[in-house]
PDB file of C-alpha atoms and ligand atoms in Angstrom:
ATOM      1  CA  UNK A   1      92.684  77.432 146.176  1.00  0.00           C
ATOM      2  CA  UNK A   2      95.070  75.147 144.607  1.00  0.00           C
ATOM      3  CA  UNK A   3      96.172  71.887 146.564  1.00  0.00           C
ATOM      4  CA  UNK A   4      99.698  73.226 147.970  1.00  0.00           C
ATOM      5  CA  UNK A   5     100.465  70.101 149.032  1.00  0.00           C
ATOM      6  CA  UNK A   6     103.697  68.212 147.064  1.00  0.00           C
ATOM      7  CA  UNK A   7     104.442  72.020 145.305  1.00  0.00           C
ATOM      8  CA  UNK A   8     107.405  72.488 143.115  1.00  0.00           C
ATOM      9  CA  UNK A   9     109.098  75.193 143.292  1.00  0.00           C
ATOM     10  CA  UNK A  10     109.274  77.130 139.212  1.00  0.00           C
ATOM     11  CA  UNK A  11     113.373  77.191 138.255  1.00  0.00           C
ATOM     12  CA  UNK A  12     113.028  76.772 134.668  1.00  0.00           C
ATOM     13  CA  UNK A  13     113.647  80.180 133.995  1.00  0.00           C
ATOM     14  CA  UNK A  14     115.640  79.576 130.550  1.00  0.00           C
ATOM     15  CA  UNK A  15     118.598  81.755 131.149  1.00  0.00           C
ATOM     16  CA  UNK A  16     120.772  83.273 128.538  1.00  0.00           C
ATOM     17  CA  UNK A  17     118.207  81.431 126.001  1.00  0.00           C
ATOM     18  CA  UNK A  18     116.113  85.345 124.519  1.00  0.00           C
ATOM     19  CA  UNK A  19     112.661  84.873 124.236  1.00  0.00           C
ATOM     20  CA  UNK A  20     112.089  84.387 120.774  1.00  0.00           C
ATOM     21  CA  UNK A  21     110.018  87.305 118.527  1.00  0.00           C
ATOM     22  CA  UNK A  22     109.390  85.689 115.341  1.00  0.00           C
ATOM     23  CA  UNK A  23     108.254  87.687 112.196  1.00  0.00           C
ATOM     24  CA  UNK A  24     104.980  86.811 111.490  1.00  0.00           C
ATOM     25  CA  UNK A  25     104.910  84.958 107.679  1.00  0.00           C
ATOM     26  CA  UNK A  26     102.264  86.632 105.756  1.00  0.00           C
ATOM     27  CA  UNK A  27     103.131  89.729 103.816  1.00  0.00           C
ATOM     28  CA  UNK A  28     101.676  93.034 105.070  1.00  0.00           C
ATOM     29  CA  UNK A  29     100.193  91.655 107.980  1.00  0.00           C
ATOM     30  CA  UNK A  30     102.894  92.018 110.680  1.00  0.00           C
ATOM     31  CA  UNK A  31     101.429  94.542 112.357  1.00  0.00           C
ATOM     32  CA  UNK A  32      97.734  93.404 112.883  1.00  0.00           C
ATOM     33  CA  UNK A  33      96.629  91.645 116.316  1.00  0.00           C
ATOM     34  CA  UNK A  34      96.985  88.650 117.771  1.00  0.00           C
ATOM     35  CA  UNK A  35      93.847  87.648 116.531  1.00  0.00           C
ATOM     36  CA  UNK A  36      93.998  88.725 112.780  1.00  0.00           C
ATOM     37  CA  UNK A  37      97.164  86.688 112.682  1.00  0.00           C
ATOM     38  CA  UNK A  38      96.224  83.774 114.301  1.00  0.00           C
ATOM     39  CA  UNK A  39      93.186  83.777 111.934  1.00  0.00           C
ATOM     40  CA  UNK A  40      95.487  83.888 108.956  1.00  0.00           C
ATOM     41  CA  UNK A  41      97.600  81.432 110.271  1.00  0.00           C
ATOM     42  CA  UNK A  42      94.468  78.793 109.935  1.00  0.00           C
ATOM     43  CA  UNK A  43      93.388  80.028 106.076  1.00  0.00           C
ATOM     44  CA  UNK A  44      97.206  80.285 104.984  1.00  0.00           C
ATOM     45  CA  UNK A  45      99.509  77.056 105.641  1.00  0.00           C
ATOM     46  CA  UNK A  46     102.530  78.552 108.014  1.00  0.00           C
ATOM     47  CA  UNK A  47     104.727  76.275 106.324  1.00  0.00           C
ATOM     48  CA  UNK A  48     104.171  77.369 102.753  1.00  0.00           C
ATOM     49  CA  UNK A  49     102.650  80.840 103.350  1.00  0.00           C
ATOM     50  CA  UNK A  50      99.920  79.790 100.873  1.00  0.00           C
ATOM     51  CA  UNK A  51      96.479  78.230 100.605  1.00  0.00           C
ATOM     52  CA  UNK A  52      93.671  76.591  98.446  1.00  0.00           C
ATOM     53  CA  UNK A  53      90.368  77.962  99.872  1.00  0.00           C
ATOM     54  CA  UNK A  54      87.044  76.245  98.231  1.00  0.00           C
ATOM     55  CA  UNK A  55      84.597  78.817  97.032  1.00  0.00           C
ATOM     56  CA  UNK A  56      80.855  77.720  97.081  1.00  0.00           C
ATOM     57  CA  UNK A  57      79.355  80.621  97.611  1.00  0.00           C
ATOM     58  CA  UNK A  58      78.121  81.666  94.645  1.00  0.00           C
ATOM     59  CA  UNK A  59      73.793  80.946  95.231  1.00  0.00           C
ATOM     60  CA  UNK A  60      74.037  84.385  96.791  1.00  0.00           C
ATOM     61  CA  UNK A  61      74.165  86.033  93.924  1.00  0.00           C
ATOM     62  CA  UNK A  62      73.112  82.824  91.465  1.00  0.00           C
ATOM     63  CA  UNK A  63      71.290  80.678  93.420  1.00  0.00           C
ATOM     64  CA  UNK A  64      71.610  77.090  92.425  1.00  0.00           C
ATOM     65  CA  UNK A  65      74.621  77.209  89.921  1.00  0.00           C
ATOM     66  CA  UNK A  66      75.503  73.828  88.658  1.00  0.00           C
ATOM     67  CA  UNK A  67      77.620  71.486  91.164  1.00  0.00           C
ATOM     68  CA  UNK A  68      76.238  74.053  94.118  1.00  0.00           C
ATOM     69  CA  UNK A  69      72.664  72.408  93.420  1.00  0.00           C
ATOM     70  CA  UNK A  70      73.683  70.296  96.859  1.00  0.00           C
ATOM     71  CA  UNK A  71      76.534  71.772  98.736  1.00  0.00           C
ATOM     72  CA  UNK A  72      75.624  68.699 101.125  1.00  0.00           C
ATOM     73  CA  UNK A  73      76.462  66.419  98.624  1.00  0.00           C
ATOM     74  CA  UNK A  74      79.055  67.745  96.468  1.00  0.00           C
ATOM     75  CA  UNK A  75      80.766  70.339  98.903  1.00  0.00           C
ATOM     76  CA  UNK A  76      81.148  68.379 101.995  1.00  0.00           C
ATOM     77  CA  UNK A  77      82.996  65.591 100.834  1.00  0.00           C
ATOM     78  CA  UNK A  78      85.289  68.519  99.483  1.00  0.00           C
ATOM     79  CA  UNK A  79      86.460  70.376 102.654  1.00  0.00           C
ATOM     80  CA  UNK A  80      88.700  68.202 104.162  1.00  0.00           C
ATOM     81  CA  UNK A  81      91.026  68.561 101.454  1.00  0.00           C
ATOM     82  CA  UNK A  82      90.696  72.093 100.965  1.00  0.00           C
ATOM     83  CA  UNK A  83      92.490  75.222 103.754  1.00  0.00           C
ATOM     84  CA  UNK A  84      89.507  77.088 103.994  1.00  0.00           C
ATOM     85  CA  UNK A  85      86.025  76.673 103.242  1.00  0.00           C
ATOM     86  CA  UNK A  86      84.889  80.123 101.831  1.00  0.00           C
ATOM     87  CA  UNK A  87      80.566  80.386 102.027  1.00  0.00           C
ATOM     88  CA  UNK A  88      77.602  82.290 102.884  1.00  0.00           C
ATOM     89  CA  UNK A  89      75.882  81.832 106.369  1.00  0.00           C
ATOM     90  CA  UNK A  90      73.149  80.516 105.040  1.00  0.00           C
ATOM     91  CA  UNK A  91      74.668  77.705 103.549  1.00  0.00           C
ATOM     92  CA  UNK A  92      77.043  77.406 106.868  1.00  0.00           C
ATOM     93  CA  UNK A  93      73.704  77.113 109.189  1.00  0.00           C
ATOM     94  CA  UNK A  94      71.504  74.069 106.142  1.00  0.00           C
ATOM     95  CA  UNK A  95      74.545  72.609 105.402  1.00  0.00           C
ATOM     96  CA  UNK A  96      77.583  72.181 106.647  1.00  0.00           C
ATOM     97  CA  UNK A  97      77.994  70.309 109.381  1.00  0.00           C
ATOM     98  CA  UNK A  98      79.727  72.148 112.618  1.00  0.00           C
ATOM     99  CA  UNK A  99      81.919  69.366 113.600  1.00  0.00           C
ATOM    100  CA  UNK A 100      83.937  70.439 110.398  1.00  0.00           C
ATOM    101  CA  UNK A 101      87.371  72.122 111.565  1.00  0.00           C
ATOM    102  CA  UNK A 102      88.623  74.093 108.316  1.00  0.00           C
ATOM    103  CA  UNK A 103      88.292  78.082 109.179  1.00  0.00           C
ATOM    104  CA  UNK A 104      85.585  79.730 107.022  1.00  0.00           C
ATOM    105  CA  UNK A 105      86.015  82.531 105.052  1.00  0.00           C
ATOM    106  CA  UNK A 106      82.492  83.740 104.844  1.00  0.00           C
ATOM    107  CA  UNK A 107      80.964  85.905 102.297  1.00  0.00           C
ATOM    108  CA  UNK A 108      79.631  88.909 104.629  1.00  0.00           C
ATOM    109  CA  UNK A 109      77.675  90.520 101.850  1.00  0.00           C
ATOM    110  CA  UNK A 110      74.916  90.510 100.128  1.00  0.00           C
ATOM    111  CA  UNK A 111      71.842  92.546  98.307  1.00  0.00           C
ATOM    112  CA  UNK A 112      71.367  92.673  94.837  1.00  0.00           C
ATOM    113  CA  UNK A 113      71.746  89.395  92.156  1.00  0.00           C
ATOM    114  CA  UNK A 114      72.535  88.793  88.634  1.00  0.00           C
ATOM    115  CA  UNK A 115      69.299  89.460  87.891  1.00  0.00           C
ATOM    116  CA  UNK A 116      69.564  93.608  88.349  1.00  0.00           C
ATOM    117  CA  UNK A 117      72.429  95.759  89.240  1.00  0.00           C
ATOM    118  CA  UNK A 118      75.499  93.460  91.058  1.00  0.00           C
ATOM    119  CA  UNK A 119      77.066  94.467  94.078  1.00  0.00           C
ATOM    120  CA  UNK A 120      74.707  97.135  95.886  1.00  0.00           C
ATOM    121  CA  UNK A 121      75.433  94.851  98.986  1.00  0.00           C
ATOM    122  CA  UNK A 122      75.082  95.550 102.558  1.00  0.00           C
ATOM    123  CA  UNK A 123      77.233  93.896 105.211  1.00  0.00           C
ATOM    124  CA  UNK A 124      76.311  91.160 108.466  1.00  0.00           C
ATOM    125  CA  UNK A 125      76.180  92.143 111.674  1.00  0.00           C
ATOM    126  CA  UNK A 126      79.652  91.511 113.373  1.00  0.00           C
ATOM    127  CA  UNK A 127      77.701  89.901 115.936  1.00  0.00           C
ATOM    128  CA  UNK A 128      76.535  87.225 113.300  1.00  0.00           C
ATOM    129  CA  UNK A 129      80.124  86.831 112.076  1.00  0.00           C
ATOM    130  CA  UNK A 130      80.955  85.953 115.707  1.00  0.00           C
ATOM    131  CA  UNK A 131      77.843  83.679 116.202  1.00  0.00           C
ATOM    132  CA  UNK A 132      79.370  81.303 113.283  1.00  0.00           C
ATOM    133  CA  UNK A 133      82.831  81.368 114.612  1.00  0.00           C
ATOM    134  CA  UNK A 134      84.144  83.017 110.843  1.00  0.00           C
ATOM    135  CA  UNK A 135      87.940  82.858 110.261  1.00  0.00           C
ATOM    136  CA  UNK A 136      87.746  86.102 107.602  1.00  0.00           C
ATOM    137  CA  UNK A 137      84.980  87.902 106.384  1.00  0.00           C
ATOM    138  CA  UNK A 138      85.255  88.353 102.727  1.00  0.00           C
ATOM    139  CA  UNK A 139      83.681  91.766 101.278  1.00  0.00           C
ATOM    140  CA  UNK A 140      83.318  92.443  97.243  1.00  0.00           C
ATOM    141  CA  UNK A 141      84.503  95.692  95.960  1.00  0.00           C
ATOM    142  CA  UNK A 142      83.734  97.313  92.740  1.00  0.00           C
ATOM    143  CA  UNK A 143      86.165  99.616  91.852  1.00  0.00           C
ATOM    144  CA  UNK A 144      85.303 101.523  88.847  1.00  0.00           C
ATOM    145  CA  UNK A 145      81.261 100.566  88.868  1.00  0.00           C
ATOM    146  CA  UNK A 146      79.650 103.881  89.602  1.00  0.00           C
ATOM    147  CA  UNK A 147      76.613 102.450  90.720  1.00  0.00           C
ATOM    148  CA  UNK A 148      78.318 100.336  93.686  1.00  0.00           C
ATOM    149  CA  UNK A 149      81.793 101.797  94.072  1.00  0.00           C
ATOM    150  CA  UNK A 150      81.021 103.967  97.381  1.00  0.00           C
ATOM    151  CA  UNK A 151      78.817 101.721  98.686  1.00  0.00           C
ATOM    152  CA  UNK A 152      81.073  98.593  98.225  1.00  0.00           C
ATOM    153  CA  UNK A 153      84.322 100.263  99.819  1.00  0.00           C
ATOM    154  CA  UNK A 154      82.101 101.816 102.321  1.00  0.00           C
ATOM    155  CA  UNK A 155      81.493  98.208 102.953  1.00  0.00           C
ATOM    156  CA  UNK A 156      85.289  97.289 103.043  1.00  0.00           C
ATOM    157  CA  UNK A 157      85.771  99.908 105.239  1.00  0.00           C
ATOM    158  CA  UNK A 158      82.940  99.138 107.632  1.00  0.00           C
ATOM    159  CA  UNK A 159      84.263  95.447 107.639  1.00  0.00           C
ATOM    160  CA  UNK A 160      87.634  96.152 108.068  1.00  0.00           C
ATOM    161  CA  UNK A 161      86.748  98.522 111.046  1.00  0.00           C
ATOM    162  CA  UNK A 162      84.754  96.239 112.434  1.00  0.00           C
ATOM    163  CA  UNK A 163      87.267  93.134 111.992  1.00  0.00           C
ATOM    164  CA  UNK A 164      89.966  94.949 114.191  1.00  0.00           C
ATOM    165  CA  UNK A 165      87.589  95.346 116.654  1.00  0.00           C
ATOM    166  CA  UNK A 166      87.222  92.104 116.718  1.00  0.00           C
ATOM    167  CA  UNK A 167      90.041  90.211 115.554  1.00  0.00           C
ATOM    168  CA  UNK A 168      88.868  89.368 112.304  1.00  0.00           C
ATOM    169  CA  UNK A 169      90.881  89.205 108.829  1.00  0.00           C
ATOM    170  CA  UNK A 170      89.016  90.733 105.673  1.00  0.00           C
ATOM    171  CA  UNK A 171      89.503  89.800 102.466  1.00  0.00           C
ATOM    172  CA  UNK A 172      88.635  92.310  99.778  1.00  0.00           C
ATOM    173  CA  UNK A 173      87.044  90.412  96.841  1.00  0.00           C
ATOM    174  CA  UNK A 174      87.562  92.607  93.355  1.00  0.00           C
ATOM    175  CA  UNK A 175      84.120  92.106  91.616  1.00  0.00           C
ATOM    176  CA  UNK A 176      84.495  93.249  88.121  1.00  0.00           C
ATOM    177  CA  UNK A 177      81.729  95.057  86.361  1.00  0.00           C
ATOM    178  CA  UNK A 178      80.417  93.723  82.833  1.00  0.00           C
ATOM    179  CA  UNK A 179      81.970  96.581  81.375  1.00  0.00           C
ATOM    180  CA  UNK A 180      85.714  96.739  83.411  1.00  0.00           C
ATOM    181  CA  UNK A 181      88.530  95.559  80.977  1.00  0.00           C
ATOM    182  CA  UNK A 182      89.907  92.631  83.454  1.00  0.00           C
ATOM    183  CA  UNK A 183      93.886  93.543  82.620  1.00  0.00           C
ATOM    184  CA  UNK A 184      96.508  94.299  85.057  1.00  0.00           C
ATOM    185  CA  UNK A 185      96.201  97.956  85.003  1.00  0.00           C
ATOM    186  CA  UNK A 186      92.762  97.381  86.713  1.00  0.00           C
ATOM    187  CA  UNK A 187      93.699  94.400  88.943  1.00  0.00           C
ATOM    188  CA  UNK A 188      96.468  96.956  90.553  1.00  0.00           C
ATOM    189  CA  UNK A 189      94.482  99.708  90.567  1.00  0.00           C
ATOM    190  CA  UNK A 190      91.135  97.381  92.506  1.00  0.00           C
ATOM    191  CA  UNK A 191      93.947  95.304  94.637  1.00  0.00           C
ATOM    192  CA  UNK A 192      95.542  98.192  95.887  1.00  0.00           C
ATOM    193  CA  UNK A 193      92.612  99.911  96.920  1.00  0.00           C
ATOM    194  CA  UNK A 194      91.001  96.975  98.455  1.00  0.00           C
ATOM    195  CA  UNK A 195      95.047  96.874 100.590  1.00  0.00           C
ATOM    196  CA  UNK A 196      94.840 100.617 101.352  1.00  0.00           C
ATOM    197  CA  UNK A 197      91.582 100.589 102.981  1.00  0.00           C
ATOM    198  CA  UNK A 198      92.683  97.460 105.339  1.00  0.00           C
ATOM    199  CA  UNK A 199      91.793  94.080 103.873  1.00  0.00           C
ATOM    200  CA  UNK A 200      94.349  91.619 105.737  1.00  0.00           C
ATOM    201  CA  UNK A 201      94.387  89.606 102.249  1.00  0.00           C
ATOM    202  CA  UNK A 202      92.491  90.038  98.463  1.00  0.00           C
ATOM    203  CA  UNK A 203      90.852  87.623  95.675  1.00  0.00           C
ATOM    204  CA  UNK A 204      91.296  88.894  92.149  1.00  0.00           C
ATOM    205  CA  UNK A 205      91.485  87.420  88.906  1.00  0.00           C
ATOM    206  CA  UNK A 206      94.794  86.217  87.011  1.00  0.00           C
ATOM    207  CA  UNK A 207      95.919  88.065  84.114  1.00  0.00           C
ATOM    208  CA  UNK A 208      97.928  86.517  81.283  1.00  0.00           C
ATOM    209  CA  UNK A 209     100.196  89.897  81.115  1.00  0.00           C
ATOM    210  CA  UNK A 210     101.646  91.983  84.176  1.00  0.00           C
ATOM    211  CA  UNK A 211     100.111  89.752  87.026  1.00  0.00           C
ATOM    212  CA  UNK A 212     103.161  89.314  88.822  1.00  0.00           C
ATOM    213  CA  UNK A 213     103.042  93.212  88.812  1.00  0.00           C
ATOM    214  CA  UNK A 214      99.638  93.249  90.540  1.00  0.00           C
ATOM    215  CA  UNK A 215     101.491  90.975  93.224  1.00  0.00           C
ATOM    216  CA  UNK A 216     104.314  93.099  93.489  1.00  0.00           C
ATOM    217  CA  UNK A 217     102.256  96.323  94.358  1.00  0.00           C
ATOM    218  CA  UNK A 218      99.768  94.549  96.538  1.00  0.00           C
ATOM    219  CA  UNK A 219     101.636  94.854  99.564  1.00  0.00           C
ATOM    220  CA  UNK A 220      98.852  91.970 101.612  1.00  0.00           C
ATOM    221  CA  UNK A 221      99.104  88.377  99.963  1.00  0.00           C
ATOM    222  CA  UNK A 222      96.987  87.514  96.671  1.00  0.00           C
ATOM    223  CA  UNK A 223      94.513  84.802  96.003  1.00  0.00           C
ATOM    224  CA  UNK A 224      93.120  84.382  92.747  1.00  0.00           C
ATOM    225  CA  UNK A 225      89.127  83.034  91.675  1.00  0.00           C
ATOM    226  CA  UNK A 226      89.240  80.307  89.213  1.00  0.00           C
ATOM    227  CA  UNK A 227      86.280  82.416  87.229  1.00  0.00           C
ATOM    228  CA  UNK A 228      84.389  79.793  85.065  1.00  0.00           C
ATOM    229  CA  UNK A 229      84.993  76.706  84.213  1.00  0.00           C
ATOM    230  CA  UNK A 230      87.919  75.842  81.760  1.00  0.00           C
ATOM    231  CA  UNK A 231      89.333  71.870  80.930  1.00  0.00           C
ATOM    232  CA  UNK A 232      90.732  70.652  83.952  1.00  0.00           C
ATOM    233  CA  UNK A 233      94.974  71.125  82.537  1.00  0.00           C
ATOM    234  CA  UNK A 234      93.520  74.672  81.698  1.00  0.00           C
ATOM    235  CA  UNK A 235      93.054  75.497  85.234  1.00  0.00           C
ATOM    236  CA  UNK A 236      95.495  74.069  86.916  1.00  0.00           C
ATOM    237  CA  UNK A 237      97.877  75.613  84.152  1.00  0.00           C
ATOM    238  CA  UNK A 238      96.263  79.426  85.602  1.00  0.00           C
ATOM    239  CA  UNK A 239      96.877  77.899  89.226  1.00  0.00           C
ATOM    240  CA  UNK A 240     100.305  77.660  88.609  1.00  0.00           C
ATOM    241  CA  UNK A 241     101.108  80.437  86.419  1.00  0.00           C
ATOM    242  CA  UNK A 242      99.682  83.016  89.651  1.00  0.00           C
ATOM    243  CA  UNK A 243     101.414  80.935  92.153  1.00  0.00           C
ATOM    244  CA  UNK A 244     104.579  81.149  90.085  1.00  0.00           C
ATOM    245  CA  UNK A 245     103.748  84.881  89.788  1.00  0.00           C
ATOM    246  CA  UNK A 246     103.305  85.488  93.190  1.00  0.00           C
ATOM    247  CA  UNK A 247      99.951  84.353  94.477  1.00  0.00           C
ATOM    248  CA  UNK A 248     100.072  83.052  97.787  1.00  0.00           C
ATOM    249  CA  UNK A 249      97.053  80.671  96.553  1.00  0.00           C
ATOM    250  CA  UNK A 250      93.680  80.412  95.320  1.00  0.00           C
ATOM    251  CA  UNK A 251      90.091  80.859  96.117  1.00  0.00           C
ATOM    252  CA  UNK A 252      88.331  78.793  93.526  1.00  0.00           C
ATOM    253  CA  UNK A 253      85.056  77.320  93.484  1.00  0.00           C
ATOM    254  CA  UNK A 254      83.677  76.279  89.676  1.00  0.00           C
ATOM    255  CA  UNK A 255      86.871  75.039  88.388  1.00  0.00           C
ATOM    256  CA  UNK A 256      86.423  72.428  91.278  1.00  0.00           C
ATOM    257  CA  UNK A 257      82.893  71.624  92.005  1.00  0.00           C
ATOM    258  CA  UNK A 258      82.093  71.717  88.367  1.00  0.00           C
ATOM    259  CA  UNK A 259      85.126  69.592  87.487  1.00  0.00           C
ATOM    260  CA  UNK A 260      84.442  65.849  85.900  1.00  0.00           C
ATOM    261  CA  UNK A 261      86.471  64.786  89.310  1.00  0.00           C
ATOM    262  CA  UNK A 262      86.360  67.444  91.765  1.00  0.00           C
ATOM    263  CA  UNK A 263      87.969  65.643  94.497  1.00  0.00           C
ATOM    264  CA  UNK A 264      90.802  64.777  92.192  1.00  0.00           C
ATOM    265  CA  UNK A 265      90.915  68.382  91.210  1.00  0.00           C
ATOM    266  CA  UNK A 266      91.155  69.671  95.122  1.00  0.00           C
ATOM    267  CA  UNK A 267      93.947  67.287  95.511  1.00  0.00           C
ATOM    268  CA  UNK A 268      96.019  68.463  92.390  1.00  0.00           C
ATOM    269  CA  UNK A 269      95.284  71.717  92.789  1.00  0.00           C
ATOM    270  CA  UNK A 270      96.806  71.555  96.381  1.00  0.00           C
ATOM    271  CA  UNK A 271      99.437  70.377  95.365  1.00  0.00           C
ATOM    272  CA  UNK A 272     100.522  72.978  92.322  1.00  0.00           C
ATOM    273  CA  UNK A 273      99.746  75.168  95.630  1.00  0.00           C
ATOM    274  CA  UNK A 274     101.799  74.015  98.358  1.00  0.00           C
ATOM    275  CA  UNK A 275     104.347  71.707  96.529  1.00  0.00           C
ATOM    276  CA  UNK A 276     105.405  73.532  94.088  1.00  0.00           C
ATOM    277  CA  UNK A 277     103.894  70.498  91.307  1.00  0.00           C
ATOM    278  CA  UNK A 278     103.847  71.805  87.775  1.00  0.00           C
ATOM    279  CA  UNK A 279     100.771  72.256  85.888  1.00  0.00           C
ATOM    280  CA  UNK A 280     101.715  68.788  83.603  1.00  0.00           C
ATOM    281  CA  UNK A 281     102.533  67.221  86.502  1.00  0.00           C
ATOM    282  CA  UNK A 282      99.518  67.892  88.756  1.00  0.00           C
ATOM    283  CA  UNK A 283      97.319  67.093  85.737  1.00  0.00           C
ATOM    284  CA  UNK A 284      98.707  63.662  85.972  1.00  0.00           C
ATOM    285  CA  UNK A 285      98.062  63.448  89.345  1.00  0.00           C
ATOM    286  CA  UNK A 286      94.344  64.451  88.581  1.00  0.00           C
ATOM    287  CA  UNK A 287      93.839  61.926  85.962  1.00  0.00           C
ATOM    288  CA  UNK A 288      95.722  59.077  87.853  1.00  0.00           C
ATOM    289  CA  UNK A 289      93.375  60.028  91.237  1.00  0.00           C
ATOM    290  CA  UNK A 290      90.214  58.243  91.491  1.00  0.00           C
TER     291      UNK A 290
HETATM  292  C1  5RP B 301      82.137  85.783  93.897  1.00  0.00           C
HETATM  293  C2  5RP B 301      83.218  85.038  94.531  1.00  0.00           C
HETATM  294  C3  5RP B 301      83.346  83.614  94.189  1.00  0.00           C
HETATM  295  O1  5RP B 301      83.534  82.915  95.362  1.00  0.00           O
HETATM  296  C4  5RP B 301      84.513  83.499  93.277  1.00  0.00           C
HETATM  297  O2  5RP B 301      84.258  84.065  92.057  1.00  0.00           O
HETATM  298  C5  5RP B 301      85.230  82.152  93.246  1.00  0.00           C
HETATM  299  O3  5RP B 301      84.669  81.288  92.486  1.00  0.00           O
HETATM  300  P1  5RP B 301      85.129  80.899  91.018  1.00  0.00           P
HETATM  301  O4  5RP B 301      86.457  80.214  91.153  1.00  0.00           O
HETATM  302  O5  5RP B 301      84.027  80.018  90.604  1.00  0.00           O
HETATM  303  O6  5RP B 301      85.263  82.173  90.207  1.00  0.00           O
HETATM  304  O7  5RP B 301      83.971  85.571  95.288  1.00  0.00           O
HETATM  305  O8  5RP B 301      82.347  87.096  94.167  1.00  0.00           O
END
């Protein structure tokens, strides 16, 4: 029992002030839980409704790409400048250390590699999502690849079920197939189903025509994978040309970690993401940081 002793009696009962209900900022998601949103609310900035998340997990279907050789060494010193840290559980448990305080996006797939068929994945166990404190699972979906189509929105639907549940945001991750035409027509098509079936947010690929229309039909937010690795303007002329289109940031990994000056990159990229910088501008900024 509390001490009663010295008690003060509760008056501040705010009249003729309404308790507030705000809208919550991210598009689509209004009606989730308390949990999904507060979730989001770590990967996306509240004040700019966007984020950079920093993609290294890649060995799970690569292994040891270049610049991922040593995610202790090149990764680590990335995170504090990034939103989100998006990685496998394998490299969360070696690797990163747990004193870190970015959310994680992690990768909650996995099966097959690029040495055979891509994508016939098979989810984590909720439990093991839980276990490593994940801010968002993130689930690939190949729409269009007959050979892992069912199985991969199965998957998306599985996670999704299981990230009410819980609390947990998905993000539906459009893997394209060697033989998928990457335009617009198949981003919508791939982003909408990945929305439809309940992913809280998705990662696709820019498109130099019609992206802003994959945006516009998306009705969750958009982030977009850097893909491989272009000259350092290059990319952060794609960064802003989807955030400028509608993106409400990116999930990139190569165009970072196997940039010249990936720290310099993180910091530029940020800011074409959250300031508005333009792509000439933020390219100075990369070359002038050390
Ligand atoms: C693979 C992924 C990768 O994380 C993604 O492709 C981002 O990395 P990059 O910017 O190197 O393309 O989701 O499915």
């Amino acid at each position: 029992m509390a001490d009663m002793d010295g008690f003060k009696e509760a008056e501040a009962y705010g009249f003729g002030k309404p308790q507030e209900n705000t809208a919550f900022f991210l598009k689509g998601n209004e009606n989730r839980g308390w949990g999904v949103k507060n979730r989001l609310s770590r990967i996306f900035n509240p004040e700019t409704g966007r984020t950079v998340m920093l993609a290294c997990d890649h060995g799970f279907i690569m292994g040891p790409t270049s610049g991922l050789e040593r995610i202790d060494l090149t990764i680590n010193p990335l995170i504090e400048y990034a939103d989100c840290l998006m990685c496998t559980r394998g490299a969360l448990r070696s690797v990163i250390p747990p004193t870190m305080s970015k959310p994680v996006c992690l990768r909650a797939d996995g099966g097959t590699s690029i040495l055979t068929d891509l994508n016939l994945n098979r989810v984590y166990d909720i439990e093991d999502v839980i276990r490593v404190n994940a801010s968002a699972m993130a689930v690939m979906v190949a729409v269009g690849d007959k050979a892992s189509e069912q199985m991969t929105t199965h998957n998306l639907v599985h996670t999704v079920d299981m990230g009410e549940k819980y609390g947990i945001p998905v993000l539906g991750v459009t893997a394209v197939g060697k033989d998928m035409v990457r335009d617009a027509r198949y981003f919508r098509l791939a982003t909408r189903i990945c929305a439809e079936n309940g992913a809280s947010f998705v990662k696709t690929y820019y498109t130099e025509e019609g992206f802003e229309t994959v945006v516009a039909q998306c009705p969750v937010p958009i982030v977009i994978a850097g893909g491989k690795k272009l000259p350092e303007d290059k990319a952060l002329e794609l960064a802003y040309r989807a955030i400028q289109a509608g993106a409400a940031g990116v999930d990139m990994g190569r165009n970072v970690f196997q940039s010249e000056k990936p720290l310099a990159m993180m910091q530029a990229i940020s800011a074409v993401v959250h300031k508005g910088l333009s792509a000439k501008d933020a390219f100075e900024l990369y070359n002038d940081a050390k």
